[in-house]
Amino acid sequence: MTGVRITINTAEFRDAIQGLSALMRRPQAAMAEIGEAMILSTQERAAAEQSPDGVAWPKLNPGYAAAKRGGSMLRETGRLLGSLSRRADGNRVVVGTNVIYAAIHQFGGTIRPKSGGRLAFRLGRTRVFARSVSIPARPWLGVSDADRAEIMAIFQDHARRAMRGA
């Protein structure tokens, strides 16, 4: 054979594909990093008082807001946001909280006393009795467009490292 000879060594390509294959079989490290990013994003959204869609939360009842320490929503004691956790297993990550009142803030709803009597609480120095209290939805858990971009960036970073054998 005369002319030009081209030899292709596919070892690097094969190694890169094997690295990606290993990542897809064991994505827990990527999932754990995604979970941590989602916790941080959720905390930042709460500080901005907006939903994952970027919609501002409904304002607090003026009487309640005046009596509230700090005046911020969902952050008075830090318990709710501090309770966020993530669990990465297999091909998924779950981010959430076990705080019982998280759902009423996420979805909204009406709180009624268990015994059929009245709810009793304080607004500042005033004691209030009510048959029910309605809380508007203030979605705080979820995935925003920025979160989706961050998830892709994390996967791309893990894929690049996997293809280099890191």
Short mmCIF file of C-alpha atoms in Angstrom, two decimals:
data_model
loop_
_atom_site.label_atom_id
_atom_site.label_comp_id
_atom_site.label_asym_id
_atom_site.label_seq_id
_atom_site.Cartn_x
_atom_site.Cartn_y
_atom_site.Cartn_z
CA MET A 1 0.00 0.00 0.00
CA THR A 2 1.38 3.37 -0.94
CA GLY A 3 0.36 6.85 0.13
CA VAL A 4 -0.80 7.90 3.54
CA ARG A 5 -1.61 5.47 6.30
CA ILE A 6 -3.85 6.50 9.19
CA THR A 7 -3.94 4.43 12.33
CA ILE A 8 -6.66 5.07 14.86
CA ASN A 9 -6.20 3.97 18.43
CA THR A 10 -9.61 3.71 20.10
CA ALA A 11 -8.25 3.05 23.60
CA GLU A 12 -8.90 6.63 24.79
CA PHE A 13 -12.40 6.58 23.36
CA ARG A 14 -13.08 3.17 24.93
CA ASP A 15 -11.78 4.39 28.31
CA ALA A 16 -13.99 7.50 28.13
CA ILE A 17 -17.07 5.41 27.34
CA GLN A 18 -16.23 3.01 30.17
CA GLY A 19 -15.91 5.98 32.54
CA LEU A 20 -19.32 7.29 31.48
CA SER A 21 -20.79 3.82 31.83
CA ALA A 22 -19.42 3.59 35.39
CA LEU A 23 -20.92 7.00 36.20
CA MET A 24 -24.33 5.88 34.96
CA ARG A 25 -24.13 2.64 36.97
CA ARG A 26 -23.10 4.51 40.14
CA PRO A 27 -24.33 8.13 40.01
CA GLN A 28 -24.62 8.52 43.80
CA ALA A 29 -21.81 11.10 44.05
CA ALA A 30 -23.45 13.26 41.36
CA MET A 31 -26.85 12.82 43.01
CA ALA A 32 -25.47 13.80 46.42
CA GLU A 33 -23.93 16.96 44.92
CA ILE A 34 -27.23 17.78 43.22
CA GLY A 35 -29.03 17.33 46.54
CA GLU A 36 -26.67 19.74 48.26
CA ALA A 37 -27.14 22.27 45.44
CA MET A 38 -30.94 21.98 45.76
CA ILE A 39 -30.78 22.57 49.53
CA LEU A 40 -28.72 25.72 48.99
CA SER A 41 -31.07 26.89 46.23
CA THR A 42 -34.12 26.31 48.44
CA GLN A 43 -32.55 28.31 51.26
CA GLU A 44 -31.72 31.15 48.87
CA ARG A 45 -35.30 31.18 47.53
CA ALA A 46 -36.66 31.36 51.07
CA ALA A 47 -34.43 34.35 51.75
CA ALA A 48 -35.81 35.97 48.57
CA GLU A 49 -39.35 34.90 49.59
CA GLN A 50 -40.22 33.43 46.23
CA SER A 51 -41.34 30.16 44.71
CA PRO A 52 -39.18 27.98 42.45
CA ASP A 53 -40.99 29.67 39.54
CA GLY A 54 -39.76 33.06 40.74
CA VAL A 55 -43.19 34.21 41.96
CA ALA A 56 -43.15 36.33 45.12
CA TRP A 57 -44.90 34.74 48.08
CA PRO A 58 -48.12 36.31 49.35
CA LYS A 59 -47.41 38.92 52.03
CA LEU A 60 -47.99 38.11 55.68
CA ASN A 61 -51.15 39.19 57.44
CA PRO A 62 -50.25 42.72 58.66
CA GLY A 63 -51.16 41.92 62.30
CA TYR A 64 -49.06 38.78 62.24
CA ALA A 65 -46.18 40.51 60.44
CA ALA A 66 -46.07 43.27 63.08
CA ALA A 67 -45.78 40.70 65.87
CA LYS A 68 -43.29 38.47 64.08
CA ARG A 69 -39.61 38.52 65.05
CA GLY A 70 -37.61 39.77 62.07
CA GLY A 71 -40.64 39.98 59.79
CA SER A 72 -39.35 37.34 57.37
CA MET A 73 -41.40 34.40 56.19
CA LEU A 74 -40.55 30.75 56.94
CA ARG A 75 -37.32 31.73 58.71
CA GLU A 76 -38.25 32.94 62.18
CA THR A 77 -36.56 30.15 64.14
CA GLY A 78 -34.53 28.59 61.32
CA ARG A 79 -36.01 25.17 62.07
CA LEU A 80 -37.76 24.65 58.74
CA LEU A 81 -34.84 25.55 56.47
CA GLY A 82 -32.37 23.94 58.85
CA SER A 83 -34.28 20.68 58.60
CA LEU A 84 -33.70 20.28 54.86
CA SER A 85 -31.91 17.08 54.00
CA ARG A 86 -31.10 15.03 50.96
CA ARG A 87 -30.92 11.32 50.34
CA ALA A 88 -29.15 10.06 47.24
CA ASP A 89 -29.67 6.43 46.34
CA GLY A 90 -29.47 4.73 43.00
CA ASN A 91 -30.49 7.05 40.19
CA ARG A 92 -32.32 9.63 42.28
CA VAL A 93 -31.99 12.19 45.00
CA VAL A 94 -34.76 13.22 47.35
CA VAL A 95 -34.65 16.64 49.00
CA GLY A 96 -37.13 17.50 51.72
CA THR A 97 -37.91 17.90 55.38
CA ASN A 98 -39.65 15.97 58.12
CA VAL A 99 -40.98 19.15 59.80
CA ILE A 100 -44.72 18.65 60.07
CA TYR A 101 -45.73 22.22 59.20
CA ALA A 102 -43.71 22.27 55.95
CA ALA A 103 -46.66 21.09 53.86
CA ILE A 104 -49.05 23.85 54.97
CA HIS A 105 -46.51 26.43 53.85
CA GLN A 106 -45.83 24.65 50.55
CA PHE A 107 -49.44 24.04 49.55
CA GLY A 108 -51.44 26.40 51.75
CA GLY A 109 -54.58 25.39 53.57
CA THR A 110 -56.84 26.01 56.50
CA ILE A 111 -55.95 25.08 60.07
CA ARG A 112 -58.83 24.15 62.35
CA PRO A 113 -58.71 23.02 65.98
CA LYS A 114 -58.88 19.28 66.51
CA SER A 115 -61.56 19.44 69.16
CA GLY A 116 -63.95 21.73 67.29
CA GLY A 117 -63.23 24.58 69.68
CA ARG A 118 -61.06 27.55 68.79
CA LEU A 119 -57.43 28.05 67.94
CA ALA A 120 -55.61 30.22 70.45
CA PHE A 121 -52.46 32.15 69.60
CA ARG A 122 -50.79 35.51 70.12
CA LEU A 123 -50.26 38.36 67.70
CA GLY A 124 -47.75 40.42 69.60
CA ARG A 125 -49.33 41.08 73.01
CA THR A 126 -52.86 40.33 71.82
CA ARG A 127 -54.33 36.91 72.43
CA VAL A 128 -56.43 35.76 69.47
CA PHE A 129 -59.09 33.03 69.29
CA ALA A 130 -60.24 31.78 65.89
CA ARG A 131 -62.30 28.93 64.48
CA SER A 132 -59.80 28.60 61.64
CA VAL A 133 -56.74 30.21 60.11
CA SER A 134 -56.08 30.19 56.36
CA ILE A 135 -52.49 30.10 55.23
CA PRO A 136 -51.76 30.89 51.58
CA ALA A 137 -49.40 28.64 49.64
CA ARG A 138 -45.82 29.79 49.74
CA PRO A 139 -44.06 27.15 47.62
CA TRP A 140 -40.47 26.83 48.72
CA LEU A 141 -39.54 23.30 47.67
CA GLY A 142 -39.15 22.59 43.98
CA VAL A 143 -36.84 22.86 41.01
CA SER A 144 -36.38 26.19 39.27
CA ASP A 145 -35.02 26.80 35.77
CA ALA A 146 -31.73 27.86 37.38
CA ASP A 147 -31.76 24.60 39.35
CA ARG A 148 -32.22 22.61 36.13
CA ALA A 149 -29.19 24.37 34.65
CA GLU A 150 -27.19 23.64 37.81
CA ILE A 151 -28.21 19.96 37.69
CA MET A 152 -26.99 19.74 34.09
CA ALA A 153 -23.72 21.48 35.00
CA ILE A 154 -23.14 19.02 37.84
CA PHE A 155 -23.78 16.05 35.55
CA GLN A 156 -21.51 17.50 32.88
CA ASP A 157 -18.75 18.00 35.43
CA HIS A 158 -19.10 14.42 36.66
CA ALA A 159 -19.19 13.15 33.08
CA ARG A 160 -15.99 15.06 32.17
CA ARG A 161 -14.23 13.64 35.21
CA ALA A 162 -15.51 10.15 34.45
CA MET A 163 -14.24 10.34 30.86
CA ARG A 164 -10.79 11.43 32.08
CA GLY A 165 -10.74 8.56 34.56
CA ALA A 166 -10.75 10.87 37.57
#
